Amino acid sequence: MQSEFWFEPLTPVSFLRRAATIYGDNTAVVDGERTFSYRELLDRSTRLAGALIDLAGGKAVAILAPNSHALLEAHYGVPWSGSPLLTLNIRLSAPELAWIIDHAEAAVLIYDSSLSTLAHAVSDIVDSRMKLVCCGGENDEYEQLLAEAEPRIQPITDENALLSLNYTSGTTGKPKGVMYHHRGAYLQSVAMATQMRLENKSKMLWTLPMFHCHGWCFTWAVTAAGGAHICLRSVDHTEIWRLIDDEGVTHLNGAPVVLNSIAYGDAAHGLVPPRNLLIGTGGAPPTPTILARLAALNMDVVHLYGLTETYGPVVICEWQRSWDSYDAPRRARLKARQGVCNIVSQPVRVLDANGDDVPKDGRTMGEVAIRGNNVMAGYFKDPGATEAAVPDGWFRTGDLGVLHEDGYLELRDRSKDIIISGGENISSIEVENAIASHESVLEVAVVAVPDDRWGEVPVAHITLHPGATADQADIERHVREQLGGFKVPKRIVFEALPKTGTGKVQKFALREQWRQKLQSPDLTV
């Protein structure tokens, strides 16, 4: 441990202590009918830490909850207790969640009362010694826990220590635990606060799940700026617009499905200047149509790119003033590019098969490689996967792209078999494995197909055993028994699969078939 007067370990939880000191009476959290000031948020978070010091004993603390005050409090209270934070995707199935909890060796599961059935199903699968704490409802154990606890914390002395575990879908089908450290989360939060222009008057509407990369680290970034967290437990365009109007929302983040919901919902209306709403979006690039629609509502969209392994957005489409004079189609093309490194990352590279940089010509494709302060510490209990992902000091994203002359990155394809649907990562191999376990299935290939609402959706192409029978409903039911509902293919095609001369399925051919089909105005997935 360093003790020099010029050194203080970096940790994102320090933002809360500062905010409580400077903006103590300001609104920190709005969650339905409940509102907490920054002073109250600090008190509740340190009480949570005090309770977990004894309850978890330094082992991981999992939380299964929608966007809520408890999930936000966990982002401060859990690290202050000396335990790693494990935020769980509420859309996963009980077996999937149980595998993650078991792999992370979690000692405590805090769950929202609305997810009680799921939480107890998980508990039935994992070690019964795991402690369960219900938040909300008639039996609010969480509030009782805080009321009985003393505010106390475990000092954070090592900025490189494990802060949290974030599980990501991988091409192996089993999720990998991405390790975040305090330093990386602190710096990523500073980058997000700076580049998304957050201030103490900002009001962030939580349309993005807090459990996803800690809401791209905005769980800490908003607090760093002294802004307000406006919780949204589920995406509903009417409720989004109510909160935009009633709470004076200034910022929100979301996948294409969220942008479409805002732009085309029945409650949509223009904001009266000088009021403006800044929206961060990732996954599929925003289309010219949606950009024009949101601009007409006085909303500005910032295109971001990142992965779970990079604490969320590591690349931002930094807007240049000179672009303002371009016509709308050209501005849309520029905004659809992923962009340049954020302020705490190293410049992004695009590498050829030999590991050499490709020319900045906007044409030569290569694999996107990233390094810097906001790259993971590695995969939990999986050094082999870590070494494979970082073979030479640069994290290989598996994404394929080009660099333009101005240094801006533009993605062209993904070499990993990952489908991004509604902001959620879906491993096509994981879905294929679930389908292949059906007794009638001989072989299967799952591909991403563009979708106006979700960005992408999984579509399955299946060949059945000779003489076997199964229909779409059979396959859907079989997948739902194993995986979260959002992973169930939106369409299933029963046919022989295209293959190479060596027998390998040609997924690119299936994707091309769908590209051509979707050019027909009458066809939707």
Coordinates of C-alpha atoms in Angstrom, one line a residue:
M1 CA 0.0 0.0 0.0
Q2 CA 1.3 3.4 -0.9
S3 CA 1.2 6.1 1.9
E4 CA 2.7 9.1 0.1
F5 CA 0.8 12.3 0.7
W6 CA 0.2 12.7 -3.0
F7 CA -1.5 9.3 -3.5
E8 CA -5.1 8.2 -2.7
P9 CA -6.5 4.9 -4.1
L10 CA -9.0 5.6 -6.8
T11 CA -12.5 4.1 -6.2
P12 CA -15.9 5.1 -7.6
V13 CA -17.6 4.8 -4.2
S14 CA -15.7 8.0 -3.2
F15 CA -18.0 10.0 -5.4
L16 CA -20.8 9.4 -3.0
R17 CA -19.0 10.8 0.0
R18 CA -18.1 13.9 -2.0
A19 CA -21.7 14.3 -3.3
A20 CA -23.1 14.0 0.2
T21 CA -20.8 16.6 1.5
I22 CA -21.4 19.2 -1.3
Y23 CA -24.9 18.3 -2.4
G24 CA -26.2 16.7 0.8
D25 CA -29.8 18.1 0.5
N26 CA -30.0 17.6 -3.3
T27 CA -32.2 14.8 -4.6
A28 CA -30.0 11.8 -5.4
V29 CA -32.6 9.1 -6.2
V30 CA -36.2 9.1 -7.3
D31 CA -37.7 5.6 -7.2
G32 CA -41.5 5.7 -7.7
E33 CA -42.9 7.4 -4.6
R34 CA -39.6 7.3 -2.7
T35 CA -37.0 10.0 -2.9
F36 CA -33.6 10.1 -1.2
S37 CA -31.2 13.0 -0.8
Y38 CA -27.4 12.5 -1.2
R39 CA -27.0 12.6 2.6
E40 CA -29.6 9.8 2.9
L41 CA -28.1 7.8 0.1
L42 CA -24.7 7.9 1.9
D43 CA -26.3 6.9 5.2
R44 CA -28.2 4.0 3.7
S45 CA -25.2 2.8 1.7
T46 CA -22.9 2.8 4.7
R47 CA -25.5 1.0 6.8
L48 CA -25.7 -1.6 4.0
A49 CA -21.9 -1.9 4.1
G50 CA -22.1 -2.3 7.9
A51 CA -24.6 -5.2 7.6
L52 CA -22.7 -6.9 4.8
I53 CA -19.3 -6.9 6.6
D54 CA -20.6 -9.5 8.9
L55 CA -23.2 -11.1 6.6
A56 CA -21.0 -11.7 3.6
G57 CA -17.6 -11.9 5.2
G58 CA -15.8 -10.6 2.1
K59 CA -17.5 -13.0 -0.3
A60 CA -19.4 -11.8 -3.4
V61 CA -22.8 -10.2 -2.8
A62 CA -25.3 -10.7 -5.6
I63 CA -28.3 -8.5 -6.2
L64 CA -31.3 -9.4 -8.4
A65 CA -33.4 -6.3 -8.9
P66 CA -34.7 -3.9 -11.5
N67 CA -33.5 -0.3 -11.6
S68 CA -34.2 0.8 -8.1
H69 CA -32.8 2.6 -5.0
A70 CA -31.6 -0.7 -3.6
L71 CA -29.7 -1.6 -6.7
L72 CA -28.0 1.8 -6.7
E73 CA -27.2 1.5 -3.0
A74 CA -25.6 -1.8 -3.6
H75 CA -23.1 -0.1 -6.0
Y76 CA -21.7 1.7 -2.9
G77 CA -22.6 -0.4 0.1
V78 CA -21.2 -3.7 -1.3
P79 CA -17.8 -2.4 -2.2
W80 CA -17.6 -0.5 1.1
S81 CA -18.2 -3.8 2.9
G82 CA -15.1 -5.3 1.3
S83 CA -17.1 -7.7 -0.9
P84 CA -17.2 -7.9 -4.7
L85 CA -20.5 -6.7 -6.3
L86 CA -22.4 -9.2 -8.5
T87 CA -25.3 -7.5 -10.4
L88 CA -27.6 -10.1 -12.0
N89 CA -29.5 -9.9 -15.2
I90 CA -33.1 -10.2 -14.2
R91 CA -34.0 -11.6 -17.6
L92 CA -32.1 -14.8 -17.2
S93 CA -33.6 -18.1 -16.1
A94 CA -33.1 -19.7 -12.7
P95 CA -30.6 -22.3 -13.9
E96 CA -28.5 -19.6 -15.7
L97 CA -28.5 -17.4 -12.6
A98 CA -27.7 -20.3 -10.3
W99 CA -24.6 -21.1 -12.4
I100 CA -23.4 -17.5 -12.2
I101 CA -24.0 -17.3 -8.5
D102 CA -22.2 -20.6 -7.9
H103 CA -19.3 -19.6 -10.1
A104 CA -18.9 -16.3 -8.3
E105 CA -19.1 -18.0 -4.9
A106 CA -21.7 -15.5 -3.7
A107 CA -22.6 -15.6 0.0
V108 CA -25.6 -13.3 -0.1
L109 CA -28.4 -12.7 -2.6
I110 CA -30.4 -9.5 -2.2
Y111 CA -33.5 -9.6 -4.4
D112 CA -36.5 -7.4 -5.2
S113 CA -39.8 -8.7 -4.0
S114 CA -41.2 -8.6 -7.5
L115 CA -38.6 -11.3 -8.4
S116 CA -39.3 -13.5 -5.3
T117 CA -40.3 -16.6 -7.3
L118 CA -37.2 -16.4 -9.5
A119 CA -34.9 -15.8 -6.5
H120 CA -36.2 -18.8 -4.6
A121 CA -36.0 -21.0 -7.7
V122 CA -32.3 -19.9 -7.9
S123 CA -31.8 -20.6 -4.2
D124 CA -33.3 -24.1 -4.6
I125 CA -30.5 -24.9 -7.1
V126 CA -27.5 -23.4 -5.4
D127 CA -26.0 -24.0 -2.0
S128 CA -28.7 -23.5 0.6
R129 CA -26.2 -21.7 2.9
M130 CA -26.5 -18.6 0.7
K131 CA -28.3 -15.9 2.6
L132 CA -31.4 -14.3 1.0
V133 CA -32.5 -10.8 1.7
C134 CA -35.9 -9.6 0.3
C135 CA -36.2 -5.9 -0.7
G136 CA -39.8 -4.5 -0.7
G137 CA -43.1 -6.2 -0.2
E138 CA -44.8 -7.0 3.1
N139 CA -41.7 -8.7 4.4
D140 CA -39.1 -6.1 3.7
E141 CA -35.9 -7.7 5.1
Y142 CA -33.7 -5.2 3.4
E143 CA -35.1 -2.1 5.2
Q144 CA -35.0 -4.0 8.5
L145 CA -31.3 -4.9 7.8
L146 CA -30.5 -1.2 7.2
A147 CA -32.4 -0.1 10.3
E148 CA -30.5 -2.5 12.6
A149 CA -27.1 -1.9 11.1
E150 CA -24.5 0.7 12.1
P151 CA -23.0 2.9 9.3
R152 CA -19.4 1.6 8.8
I153 CA -17.1 0.7 6.0
Q154 CA -14.0 -1.2 5.2
P155 CA -11.4 1.2 3.9
I156 CA -10.4 0.6 0.3
T157 CA -6.6 0.7 0.2
D158 CA -5.9 -1.1 -3.1
E159 CA -7.3 0.6 -6.3
N160 CA -6.5 -2.5 -8.3
A161 CA -8.6 -4.8 -6.0
L162 CA -11.7 -6.6 -7.3
L163 CA -14.7 -4.3 -7.3
S164 CA -17.2 -6.4 -9.1
L165 CA -18.0 -9.3 -11.4
N166 CA -20.0 -8.9 -14.6
Y167 CA -20.9 -12.0 -16.4
T168 CA -21.0 -11.9 -20.2
S169 CA -22.3 -14.3 -22.8
G170 CA -19.5 -15.9 -24.6
T171 CA -19.0 -18.1 -27.7
T172 CA -18.4 -21.1 -25.5
G173 CA -22.0 -20.8 -24.4
K174 CA -21.1 -20.4 -20.7
P175 CA -20.8 -16.8 -19.4
K176 CA -17.5 -15.5 -18.2
G177 CA -17.0 -13.4 -15.1
V178 CA -15.4 -10.1 -16.1
M179 CA -13.4 -8.6 -13.3
Y180 CA -13.7 -4.9 -12.7
H181 CA -11.2 -3.1 -10.4
H182 CA -11.8 0.1 -8.5
R183 CA -9.3 2.1 -10.6
G184 CA -10.9 1.2 -13.9
A185 CA -14.5 1.9 -12.7
Y186 CA -13.4 5.3 -11.2
L187 CA -11.8 6.4 -14.5
Q188 CA -14.5 5.1 -16.7
S189 CA -17.0 7.0 -14.6
V190 CA -15.0 10.2 -15.0
A191 CA -15.0 9.6 -18.7
M192 CA -18.7 9.1 -18.9
A193 CA -19.5 12.1 -16.7
T194 CA -17.2 14.3 -18.8
Q195 CA -18.1 13.1 -22.3
M196 CA -21.8 13.0 -21.7
R197 CA -21.7 16.5 -20.1
L198 CA -23.1 15.6 -16.7
E199 CA -23.4 18.3 -14.0
N200 CA -25.2 18.8 -10.7
K201 CA -28.4 19.9 -12.5
S202 CA -28.4 16.7 -14.6
K203 CA -31.2 14.1 -14.2
M204 CA -30.5 10.7 -15.6
L205 CA -33.5 8.5 -16.4
W206 CA -32.5 4.9 -16.0
T207 CA -33.8 3.3 -19.2
L208 CA -30.6 1.3 -19.3
P209 CA -30.4 -1.6 -16.8
M210 CA -28.1 -0.8 -13.9
F211 CA -27.1 -4.5 -13.9
H212 CA -25.6 -4.2 -17.4
C213 CA -21.9 -3.1 -16.9
H214 CA -23.2 -1.1 -13.9
G215 CA -25.3 0.9 -16.3
W216 CA -22.1 1.7 -18.3
C217 CA -20.7 3.0 -15.0
F218 CA -23.3 5.8 -14.9
T219 CA -24.3 4.4 -11.5
W220 CA -21.2 6.2 -10.3
A221 CA -20.8 8.9 -13.0
V222 CA -24.1 10.6 -12.2
T223 CA -23.1 10.7 -8.5
A224 CA -19.7 12.1 -9.4
A225 CA -21.5 15.0 -11.0
G226 CA -24.0 15.4 -8.2
G227 CA -26.9 14.7 -10.5
A228 CA -30.1 12.8 -9.8
H229 CA -30.8 9.1 -10.6
I230 CA -34.4 8.7 -11.8
C231 CA -35.2 5.0 -11.6
L232 CA -37.3 3.2 -14.2
R233 CA -38.1 -0.4 -13.3
S234 CA -39.3 -1.5 -16.8
V235 CA -39.2 0.2 -20.2
D236 CA -42.6 1.7 -21.0
H237 CA -42.8 4.6 -23.4
T238 CA -45.7 6.2 -21.5
E239 CA -43.9 6.1 -18.2
I240 CA -40.7 7.3 -19.9
W241 CA -42.4 10.3 -21.3
R242 CA -44.2 11.0 -17.9
L243 CA -40.8 11.0 -16.2
I244 CA -39.2 13.1 -18.9
D245 CA -41.8 15.8 -18.4
D246 CA -42.5 15.5 -14.6
E247 CA -38.8 15.1 -13.5
G248 CA -37.2 17.3 -16.1
V249 CA -35.0 14.5 -17.4
T250 CA -31.8 15.7 -19.2
H251 CA -30.0 12.4 -19.9
L252 CA -30.8 8.8 -20.7
N253 CA -29.1 5.8 -22.3
G254 CA -30.5 2.9 -24.2
A255 CA -30.5 0.3 -27.0
P256 CA -32.3 1.0 -30.3
V257 CA -35.5 -0.5 -28.9
V258 CA -35.6 2.3 -26.3
L259 CA -34.9 5.0 -28.8
N260 CA -37.8 3.7 -31.0
S261 CA -40.1 3.6 -28.0
I262 CA -39.3 7.2 -27.2
A263 CA -39.5 8.5 -30.7
Y264 CA -42.7 6.7 -31.8
G265 CA -44.7 6.2 -28.6
D266 CA -48.2 7.7 -28.4
A267 CA -46.9 10.2 -25.8
A268 CA -44.0 11.5 -27.9
H269 CA -43.8 15.2 -28.3
G270 CA -41.2 17.8 -28.9
L271 CA -39.3 19.4 -26.1
V272 CA -39.5 23.2 -26.0
P273 CA -36.1 24.9 -26.5
P274 CA -33.8 25.6 -24.8
R275 CA -34.6 22.3 -23.2
N276 CA -32.7 19.4 -24.7
L277 CA -32.3 15.7 -23.9
L278 CA -29.0 13.9 -24.5
I279 CA -29.3 10.2 -25.3
G280 CA -26.4 7.7 -25.3
T281 CA -26.9 4.6 -27.5
G282 CA -24.9 1.5 -28.3
G283 CA -25.3 -1.8 -30.1
A284 CA -26.8 -1.3 -33.5
P285 CA -25.9 2.2 -35.0
P286 CA -28.8 4.7 -35.0
T287 CA -30.5 4.9 -38.3
P288 CA -30.9 8.2 -40.2
T289 CA -34.7 7.9 -39.7
I290 CA -34.5 7.6 -35.9
L291 CA -31.8 10.4 -35.7
A292 CA -34.1 12.7 -37.7
R293 CA -37.1 11.8 -35.6
L294 CA -35.3 12.4 -32.3
A295 CA -33.7 15.7 -33.6
A296 CA -37.2 16.9 -34.4
L297 CA -38.1 16.3 -30.7
N298 CA -35.1 18.3 -29.7
M299 CA -33.1 15.3 -28.6
D300 CA -29.5 14.6 -29.4
V301 CA -28.0 11.1 -29.8
V302 CA -24.4 10.1 -29.0
H303 CA -23.3 6.8 -30.5
L304 CA -21.1 4.7 -28.1
Y305 CA -19.3 1.5 -28.4
G306 CA -17.9 -0.9 -25.8
L307 CA -18.1 -4.3 -24.3
T308 CA -18.6 -5.8 -20.8
E309 CA -14.8 -6.2 -20.8
T310 CA -14.3 -2.5 -21.2
Y311 CA -16.7 -1.2 -18.4
G312 CA -19.1 -0.2 -21.1
P313 CA -18.5 2.5 -23.7
V314 CA -14.8 2.7 -24.5
V315 CA -15.3 4.5 -27.8
I316 CA -17.5 7.5 -28.4
C317 CA -18.5 9.2 -31.7
E318 CA -17.0 12.6 -30.8
W319 CA -18.9 15.2 -32.8
Q320 CA -16.9 17.7 -34.7
R321 CA -18.3 21.3 -35.2
S322 CA -17.5 21.3 -38.9
W323 CA -20.0 18.4 -39.3
D324 CA -22.9 20.8 -38.4
S325 CA -22.8 22.3 -41.9
Y326 CA -23.2 18.9 -43.6
D327 CA -26.6 17.7 -45.0
A328 CA -28.7 15.3 -42.9
P329 CA -27.7 12.1 -44.7
R330 CA -24.0 12.8 -44.3
R331 CA -24.4 13.7 -40.6
A332 CA -26.3 10.5 -40.0
R333 CA -23.5 8.5 -41.7
L334 CA -20.9 10.2 -39.5
K335 CA -22.9 9.7 -36.4
A336 CA -23.4 6.0 -37.2
R337 CA -19.7 5.4 -36.9
Q338 CA -18.5 4.1 -33.5
G339 CA -15.9 6.9 -33.0
V340 CA -12.7 7.4 -31.1
C341 CA -11.3 6.4 -27.7
N342 CA -12.8 8.1 -24.7
I343 CA -10.6 10.3 -22.5
V344 CA -9.2 7.5 -20.3
S345 CA -8.5 4.9 -22.9
Q346 CA -5.7 4.4 -25.4
P347 CA -6.4 5.0 -29.1
V348 CA -8.3 2.1 -30.6
R349 CA -6.4 -0.2 -33.0
V350 CA -7.6 -2.4 -35.9
L351 CA -5.3 -5.3 -36.6
D352 CA -4.9 -7.7 -39.4
A353 CA -4.3 -11.5 -39.0
N354 CA -0.6 -10.9 -38.2
G355 CA -1.4 -8.4 -35.5
D356 CA -0.3 -5.4 -37.6
D357 CA -2.3 -2.2 -37.9
V358 CA -4.5 -1.9 -41.0
P359 CA -4.3 1.3 -43.0
K360 CA -6.7 4.1 -42.1
D361 CA -8.5 3.9 -45.5
G362 CA -12.1 3.2 -44.4
R363 CA -12.0 -0.1 -46.4
T364 CA -9.4 -2.5 -44.9
M365 CA -11.1 -4.6 -42.2
G366 CA -9.4 -6.0 -39.2
E367 CA -10.1 -7.0 -35.6
V368 CA -10.7 -4.2 -33.1
A369 CA -8.1 -4.1 -30.3
I370 CA -8.3 -2.0 -27.1
R371 CA -6.1 -1.4 -24.0
G372 CA -6.1 1.2 -21.3
N373 CA -7.4 2.0 -17.8
N374 CA -10.9 0.9 -18.6
V375 CA -10.2 -2.7 -19.7
M376 CA -11.0 -5.6 -17.4
A377 CA -8.5 -7.2 -15.0
G378 CA -9.3 -10.6 -16.6
Y379 CA -11.9 -13.4 -16.5
F380 CA -12.7 -14.7 -13.0
K381 CA -11.2 -18.2 -12.4
D382 CA -10.4 -18.5 -16.1
P383 CA -6.7 -17.5 -16.9
G384 CA -6.9 -19.4 -20.2
A385 CA -9.7 -17.3 -21.5
T386 CA -7.9 -14.2 -20.3
E387 CA -4.7 -15.1 -22.1
A388 CA -6.6 -15.9 -25.3
A389 CA -8.4 -12.5 -25.1
V390 CA -5.3 -10.5 -24.4
P391 CA -2.5 -12.3 -26.3
D392 CA -0.1 -9.4 -26.6
G393 CA -1.2 -6.7 -24.2
W394 CA -4.2 -5.7 -26.3
F395 CA -7.7 -6.9 -25.6
R396 CA -9.1 -8.5 -28.8
T397 CA -12.8 -7.6 -29.0
G398 CA -13.8 -10.1 -31.7
D399 CA -15.4 -7.3 -33.6
L400 CA -14.4 -6.5 -37.1
G401 CA -14.1 -2.9 -38.3
V402 CA -12.2 -0.3 -40.3
L403 CA -10.5 3.0 -39.4
H404 CA -11.2 6.1 -41.4
E405 CA -8.6 8.7 -42.3
D406 CA -9.7 10.8 -39.3
G407 CA -9.1 7.9 -36.9
Y408 CA -12.8 7.1 -36.4
L409 CA -13.7 3.5 -36.0
E410 CA -16.6 1.9 -37.9
L411 CA -17.7 -1.6 -37.2
R412 CA -18.4 -3.9 -40.1
D413 CA -19.1 -7.3 -38.6
R414 CA -18.6 -9.4 -35.5
S415 CA -16.3 -12.4 -35.5
K416 CA -17.8 -13.6 -32.3
D417 CA -21.2 -15.3 -32.5
I418 CA -22.9 -12.8 -30.4
I419 CA -26.4 -11.3 -31.1
I420 CA -27.2 -7.9 -29.5
S421 CA -31.0 -7.8 -29.0
G422 CA -32.6 -4.9 -27.1
G423 CA -29.2 -4.2 -25.6
E424 CA -28.7 -7.7 -24.3
N425 CA -25.9 -10.0 -25.5
I426 CA -27.1 -13.4 -26.6
S427 CA -24.6 -16.2 -27.4
S428 CA -25.8 -17.9 -30.5
I429 CA -23.8 -21.0 -29.4
E430 CA -25.7 -21.1 -26.1
V431 CA -29.0 -21.0 -28.0
E432 CA -27.8 -23.6 -30.4
N433 CA -26.8 -25.9 -27.6
A434 CA -30.3 -25.5 -26.0
I435 CA -32.0 -26.3 -29.3
A436 CA -29.7 -29.2 -30.1
S437 CA -30.7 -30.9 -26.8
H438 CA -34.2 -31.5 -28.3
E439 CA -34.5 -35.1 -29.3
S440 CA -35.8 -34.3 -32.8
V441 CA -33.0 -31.9 -33.8
L442 CA -30.2 -33.1 -35.9
E443 CA -28.3 -29.8 -36.4
V444 CA -29.0 -26.1 -35.8
A445 CA -27.5 -22.7 -36.7
V446 CA -28.6 -19.5 -34.9
V447 CA -27.9 -16.2 -36.6
A448 CA -28.5 -12.5 -35.9
V449 CA -31.1 -10.9 -38.1
P450 CA -31.7 -7.1 -38.2
D451 CA -34.8 -5.9 -36.5
D452 CA -36.3 -2.4 -36.4
R453 CA -37.4 -2.7 -32.8
W454 CA -34.7 -4.8 -31.1
G455 CA -31.7 -4.0 -33.3
E456 CA -31.1 -7.7 -33.8
V457 CA -33.1 -10.9 -33.1
P458 CA -32.0 -14.5 -33.0
V459 CA -33.3 -16.7 -35.8
A460 CA -32.8 -20.5 -35.8
H461 CA -32.3 -22.7 -38.8
I462 CA -32.9 -26.3 -37.9
T463 CA -32.5 -29.7 -39.6
L464 CA -34.5 -32.5 -37.9
H465 CA -33.5 -36.2 -37.7
P466 CA -35.0 -38.3 -40.5
G467 CA -38.6 -39.2 -39.6
A468 CA -38.6 -36.9 -36.5
T469 CA -41.2 -34.1 -36.0
A470 CA -41.2 -30.8 -34.2
D471 CA -42.7 -27.4 -34.9
Q472 CA -41.8 -23.9 -33.8
A473 CA -43.9 -24.1 -30.6
D474 CA -42.1 -27.3 -29.5
I475 CA -38.7 -25.7 -30.0
E476 CA -39.7 -22.4 -28.3
R477 CA -41.0 -24.3 -25.3
H478 CA -37.8 -26.4 -25.1
V479 CA -35.6 -23.3 -25.1
R480 CA -37.6 -21.5 -22.5
E481 CA -37.1 -24.4 -20.1
Q482 CA -33.4 -23.7 -20.2
L483 CA -32.8 -20.0 -21.1
G484 CA -34.2 -16.6 -20.5
G485 CA -37.2 -15.7 -22.7
F486 CA -35.3 -13.0 -24.6
K487 CA -33.0 -15.7 -26.0
V488 CA -35.8 -17.7 -27.6
P489 CA -35.5 -17.4 -31.4
K490 CA -38.0 -15.0 -32.9
R491 CA -38.3 -17.2 -36.0
I492 CA -37.5 -20.8 -36.7
V493 CA -36.8 -22.2 -40.2
F494 CA -36.8 -26.0 -40.8
E495 CA -34.4 -26.7 -43.7
A496 CA -31.1 -28.2 -44.7
L497 CA -28.2 -26.0 -43.6
P498 CA -25.7 -24.6 -46.2
K499 CA -22.2 -26.0 -45.6
T500 CA -18.7 -25.7 -46.8
G501 CA -16.9 -28.6 -48.6
T502 CA -15.5 -29.6 -45.2
G503 CA -19.0 -29.7 -43.6
K504 CA -18.9 -26.4 -41.7
V505 CA -22.2 -24.5 -41.5
Q506 CA -22.0 -21.3 -43.5
K507 CA -23.6 -18.8 -41.2
F508 CA -22.6 -16.0 -43.4
A509 CA -24.8 -17.5 -46.1
L510 CA -27.8 -17.6 -43.8
R511 CA -27.2 -14.0 -42.8
E512 CA -27.0 -13.0 -46.5
Q513 CA -30.3 -14.9 -47.2
W514 CA -32.0 -12.8 -44.5
R515 CA -30.4 -9.6 -45.7
Q516 CA -31.9 -10.2 -49.2
K517 CA -35.3 -11.3 -47.8
L518 CA -35.6 -8.2 -45.6
Q519 CA -35.2 -6.0 -48.6
S520 CA -38.7 -7.0 -49.4
P521 CA -41.1 -4.3 -47.9
D522 CA -43.6 -7.0 -46.9
L523 CA -41.3 -9.2 -44.9
T524 CA -40.6 -8.9 -41.2
V525 CA -38.9 -11.3 -38.8

